[in-house]
Coordinates of C-alpha atoms in Angstrom, one line a residue:
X1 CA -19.7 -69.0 100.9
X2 CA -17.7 -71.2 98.8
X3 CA -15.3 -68.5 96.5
X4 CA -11.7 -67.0 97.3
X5 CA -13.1 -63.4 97.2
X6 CA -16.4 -61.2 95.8
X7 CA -16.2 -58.4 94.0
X8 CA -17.7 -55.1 92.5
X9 CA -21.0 -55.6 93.4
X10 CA -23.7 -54.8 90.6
X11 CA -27.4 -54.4 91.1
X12 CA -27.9 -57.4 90.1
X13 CA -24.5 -59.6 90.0
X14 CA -21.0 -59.4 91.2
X15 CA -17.4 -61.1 90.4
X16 CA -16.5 -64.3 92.1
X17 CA -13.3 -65.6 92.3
X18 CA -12.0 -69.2 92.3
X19 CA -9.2 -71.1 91.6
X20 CA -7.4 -67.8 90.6
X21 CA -9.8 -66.5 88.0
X22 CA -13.2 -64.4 87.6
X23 CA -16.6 -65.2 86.5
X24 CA -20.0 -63.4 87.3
X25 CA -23.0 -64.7 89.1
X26 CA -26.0 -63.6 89.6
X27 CA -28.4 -63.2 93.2
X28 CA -29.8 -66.1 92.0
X29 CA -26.4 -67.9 92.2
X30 CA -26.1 -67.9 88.1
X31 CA -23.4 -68.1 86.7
X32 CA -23.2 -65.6 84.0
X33 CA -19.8 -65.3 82.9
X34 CA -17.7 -68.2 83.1
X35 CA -14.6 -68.2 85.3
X36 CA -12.0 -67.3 82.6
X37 CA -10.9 -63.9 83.8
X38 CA -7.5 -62.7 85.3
X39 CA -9.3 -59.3 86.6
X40 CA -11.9 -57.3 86.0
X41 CA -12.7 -53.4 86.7
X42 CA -15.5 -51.2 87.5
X43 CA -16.0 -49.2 84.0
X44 CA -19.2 -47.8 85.0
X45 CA -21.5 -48.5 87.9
X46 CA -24.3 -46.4 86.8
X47 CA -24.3 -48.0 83.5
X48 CA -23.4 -51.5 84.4
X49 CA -20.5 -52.0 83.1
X50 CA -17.6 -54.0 83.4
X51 CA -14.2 -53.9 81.9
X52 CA -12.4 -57.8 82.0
X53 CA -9.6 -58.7 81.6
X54 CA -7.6 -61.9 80.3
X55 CA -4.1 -62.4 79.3
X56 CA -3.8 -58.6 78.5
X57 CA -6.0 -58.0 76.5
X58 CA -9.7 -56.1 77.4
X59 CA -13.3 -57.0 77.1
X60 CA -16.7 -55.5 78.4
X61 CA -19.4 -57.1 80.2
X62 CA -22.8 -55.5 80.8
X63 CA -24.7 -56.4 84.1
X64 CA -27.1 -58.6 82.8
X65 CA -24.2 -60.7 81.8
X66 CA -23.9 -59.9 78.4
X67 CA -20.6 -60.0 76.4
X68 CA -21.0 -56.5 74.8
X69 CA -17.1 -56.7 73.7
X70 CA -14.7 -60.0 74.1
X71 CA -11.0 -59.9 75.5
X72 CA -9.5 -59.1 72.2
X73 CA -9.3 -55.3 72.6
X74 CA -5.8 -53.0 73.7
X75 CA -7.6 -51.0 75.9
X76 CA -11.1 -49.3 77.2
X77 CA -11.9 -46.1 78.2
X78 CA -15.2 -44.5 79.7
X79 CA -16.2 -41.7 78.2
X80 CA -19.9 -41.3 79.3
X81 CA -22.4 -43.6 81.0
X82 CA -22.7 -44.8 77.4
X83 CA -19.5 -44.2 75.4
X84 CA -16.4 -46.0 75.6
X85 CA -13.2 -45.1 73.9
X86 CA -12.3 -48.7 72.5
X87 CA -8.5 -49.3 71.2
X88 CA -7.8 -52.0 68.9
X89 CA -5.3 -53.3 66.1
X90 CA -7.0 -51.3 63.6
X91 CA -7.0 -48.0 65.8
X92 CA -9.4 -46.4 68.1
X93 CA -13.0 -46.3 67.7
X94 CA -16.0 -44.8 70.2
X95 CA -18.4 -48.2 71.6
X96 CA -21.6 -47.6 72.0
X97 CA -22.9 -49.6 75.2
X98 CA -26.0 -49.0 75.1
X99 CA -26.7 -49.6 71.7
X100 CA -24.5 -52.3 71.2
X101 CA -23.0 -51.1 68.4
X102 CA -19.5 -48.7 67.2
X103 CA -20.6 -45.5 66.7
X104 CA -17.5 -44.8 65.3
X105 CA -15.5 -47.5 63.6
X106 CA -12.2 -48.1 65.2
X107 CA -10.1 -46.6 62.9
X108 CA -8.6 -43.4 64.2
X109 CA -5.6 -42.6 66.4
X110 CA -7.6 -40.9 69.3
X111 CA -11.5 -40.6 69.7
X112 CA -13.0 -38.1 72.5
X113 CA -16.7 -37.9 73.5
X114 CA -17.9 -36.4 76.7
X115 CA -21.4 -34.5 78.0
X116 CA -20.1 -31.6 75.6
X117 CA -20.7 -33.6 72.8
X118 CA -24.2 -34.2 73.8
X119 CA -24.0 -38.4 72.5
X120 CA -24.4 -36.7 69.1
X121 CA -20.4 -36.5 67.8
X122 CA -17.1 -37.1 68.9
X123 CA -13.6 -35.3 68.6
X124 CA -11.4 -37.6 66.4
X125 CA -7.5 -37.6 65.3
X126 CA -5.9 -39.1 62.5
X127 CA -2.0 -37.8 61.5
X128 CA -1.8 -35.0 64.1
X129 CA -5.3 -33.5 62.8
X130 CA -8.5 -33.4 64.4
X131 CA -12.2 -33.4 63.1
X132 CA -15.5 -33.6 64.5
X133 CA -17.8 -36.4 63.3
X134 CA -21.5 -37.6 63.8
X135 CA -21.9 -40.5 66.0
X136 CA -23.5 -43.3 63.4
X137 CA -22.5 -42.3 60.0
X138 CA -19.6 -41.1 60.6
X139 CA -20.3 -37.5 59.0
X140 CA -17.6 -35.1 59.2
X141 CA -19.3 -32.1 60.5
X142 CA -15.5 -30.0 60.7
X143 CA -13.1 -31.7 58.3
X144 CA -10.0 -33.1 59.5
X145 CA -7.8 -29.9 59.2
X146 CA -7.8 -28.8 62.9
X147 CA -4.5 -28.7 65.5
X148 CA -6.8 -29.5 68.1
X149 CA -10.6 -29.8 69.0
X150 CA -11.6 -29.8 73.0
X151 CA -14.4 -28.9 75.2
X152 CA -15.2 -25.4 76.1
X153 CA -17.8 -25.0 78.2
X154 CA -20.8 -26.9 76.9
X155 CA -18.9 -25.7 73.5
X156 CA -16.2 -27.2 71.4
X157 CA -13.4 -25.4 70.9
X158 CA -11.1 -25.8 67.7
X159 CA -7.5 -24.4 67.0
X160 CA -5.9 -24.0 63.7
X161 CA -2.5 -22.7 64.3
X162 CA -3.1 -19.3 66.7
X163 CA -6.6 -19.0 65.7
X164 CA -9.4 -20.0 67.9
X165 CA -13.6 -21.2 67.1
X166 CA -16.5 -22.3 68.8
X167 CA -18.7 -24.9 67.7
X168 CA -21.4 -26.8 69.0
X169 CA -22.0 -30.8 69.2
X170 CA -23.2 -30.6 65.5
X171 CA -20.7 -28.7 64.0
X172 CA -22.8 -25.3 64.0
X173 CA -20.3 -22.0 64.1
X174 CA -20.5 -20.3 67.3
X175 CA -17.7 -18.3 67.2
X176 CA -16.7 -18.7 63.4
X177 CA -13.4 -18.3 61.9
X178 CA -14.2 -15.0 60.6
X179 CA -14.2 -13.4 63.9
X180 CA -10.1 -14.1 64.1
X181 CA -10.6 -15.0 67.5
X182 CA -7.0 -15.8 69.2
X183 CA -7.8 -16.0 72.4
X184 CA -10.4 -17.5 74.4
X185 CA -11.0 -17.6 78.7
X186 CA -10.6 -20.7 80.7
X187 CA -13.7 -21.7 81.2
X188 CA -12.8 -23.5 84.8
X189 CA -11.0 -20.7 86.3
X190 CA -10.8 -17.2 84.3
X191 CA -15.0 -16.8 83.5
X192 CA -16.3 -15.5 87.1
X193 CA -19.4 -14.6 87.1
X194 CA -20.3 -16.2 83.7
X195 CA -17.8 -13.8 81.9
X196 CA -13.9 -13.7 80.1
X197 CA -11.7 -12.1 78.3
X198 CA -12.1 -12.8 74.9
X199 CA -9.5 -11.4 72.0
X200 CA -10.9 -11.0 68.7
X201 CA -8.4 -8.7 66.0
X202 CA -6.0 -8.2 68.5
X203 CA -9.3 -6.0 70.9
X204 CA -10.1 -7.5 73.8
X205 CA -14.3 -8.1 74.8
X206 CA -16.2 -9.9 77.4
X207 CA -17.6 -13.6 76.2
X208 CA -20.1 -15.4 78.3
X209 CA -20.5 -19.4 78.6
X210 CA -22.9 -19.9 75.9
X211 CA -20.0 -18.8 73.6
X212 CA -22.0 -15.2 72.8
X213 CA -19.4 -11.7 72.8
X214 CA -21.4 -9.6 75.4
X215 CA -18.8 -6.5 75.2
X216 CA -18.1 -6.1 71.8
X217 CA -14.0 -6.6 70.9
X218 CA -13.1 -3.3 70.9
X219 CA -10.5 -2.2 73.8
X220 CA -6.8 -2.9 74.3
X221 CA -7.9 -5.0 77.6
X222 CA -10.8 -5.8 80.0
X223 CA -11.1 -7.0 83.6
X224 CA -13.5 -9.2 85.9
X225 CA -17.2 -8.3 85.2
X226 CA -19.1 -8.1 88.4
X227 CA -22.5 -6.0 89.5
X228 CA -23.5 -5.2 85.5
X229 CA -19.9 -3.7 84.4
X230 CA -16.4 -4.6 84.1
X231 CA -13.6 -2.2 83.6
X232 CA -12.0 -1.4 80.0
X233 CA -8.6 0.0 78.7
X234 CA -8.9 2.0 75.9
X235 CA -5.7 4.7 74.5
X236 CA -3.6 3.6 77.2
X237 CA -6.6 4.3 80.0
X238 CA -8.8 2.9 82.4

């Protein structure tokens, strides 16, 4: 008992704080990180990780101690477990915290990765467009042409002006282009019972989660599926 305060306690370490500033000790009364820190922030608890802070700028600590990223970053952002969405000078990149490593180079405007993207791509944007790239290389599995690129499901879906596609985390066609899908069901509210209202050529059919059109696009609308049917408008009728 000889520190101003103790904080976010780790498996294995926590933040102690003296004279005004933060360093990391372990059970074993290590110190780990030296007491340089302004603040410093739970990024992820299951993963062990720290986000620290000093004079503004943002760093990452692992729990073993490790300095996975120094205080030199604009800001840091969980996007899994593993992933962080890391800003810098040069522009936004995706950390990999596990790995050690960028698996994708910080030089986009906006980089998104969640469980969708199954820690094999992420959603990036450069000049109001979005792609989808391959964590690693940096592969451009959908080229940099789309108005936006978000999770559907455990699908992405991509927009290109009114026009609607489902992909999954490699890029593969779902729902292709072809299909002139414009508009899609919220996946959070407007799919009960595994089901929505999908438009495809201005006809309206049933799509379920996985991204497959169960009730071919063919009617002028259709309602909630439940018990094996869902009612269909077709010439004006019921």
């Amino acid at each position: 008992p000889q520190y101003d305060e103790i904080e976010h306690l780790g498996r294995t370490a926590a933040w102690a704080k003296q004279e005004g500033k933060w360093g990391l000790l372990s059970y074993s009364h290590t110190v780990l990180q030296p007491f340089d820190f302004d603040s410093v922030l739970w990024l992820s608890p299951e993963a062990g990780l720290w986000k620290t802070i000093q004079e503004g700028r943002q760093g990452l600590v692992n729990e073993s101690g490790e300095t996975l990223l120094p205080c030199k970053t604009l800001s840091i952002d969980k996007m899994t477990d593993r992933f962080m969405a890391v800003a810098t000078e040069t522009g936004t990149g995706l950390f990999d915290a596990e790995q050690k490593i960028w698996a994708v180079a910080p030089t986009y405007d906006q980089v998104v990765c969640g469980p969708e993207f199954s820690g094999k791509s992420a959603a990036v944007l450069s000049g109001n467009r979005w792609g989808l790239v391959r964590l690693g290389d940096e592969k451009k599995l959908l080229p940099m042409e789309h108005d936006e690129i978000r999770p559907w499901n455990q699908l992405l879906m991509a927009r290109k002006e009114d026009r609607l596609a489902l992909f999954d985390s490699e890029g593969h066609a779902i729902l292709p282009w072809s299909a002139e899908t414009t508009e899609l069901p919220d996946p959070f509210a407007n799919m009960p019972n595994g089901f929505g209202k999908v438009v495809c050529n201005g006809k309206a059919g049933l799509i379920d989660a996985q991204g497959a059109v169960r009730l071919p696009c063919e009617f002028q609308d259709v309602g909630i599926f439940s018990e094996g049917a869902a009612p269909a408008k077709q010439d004006g009728k019921w």
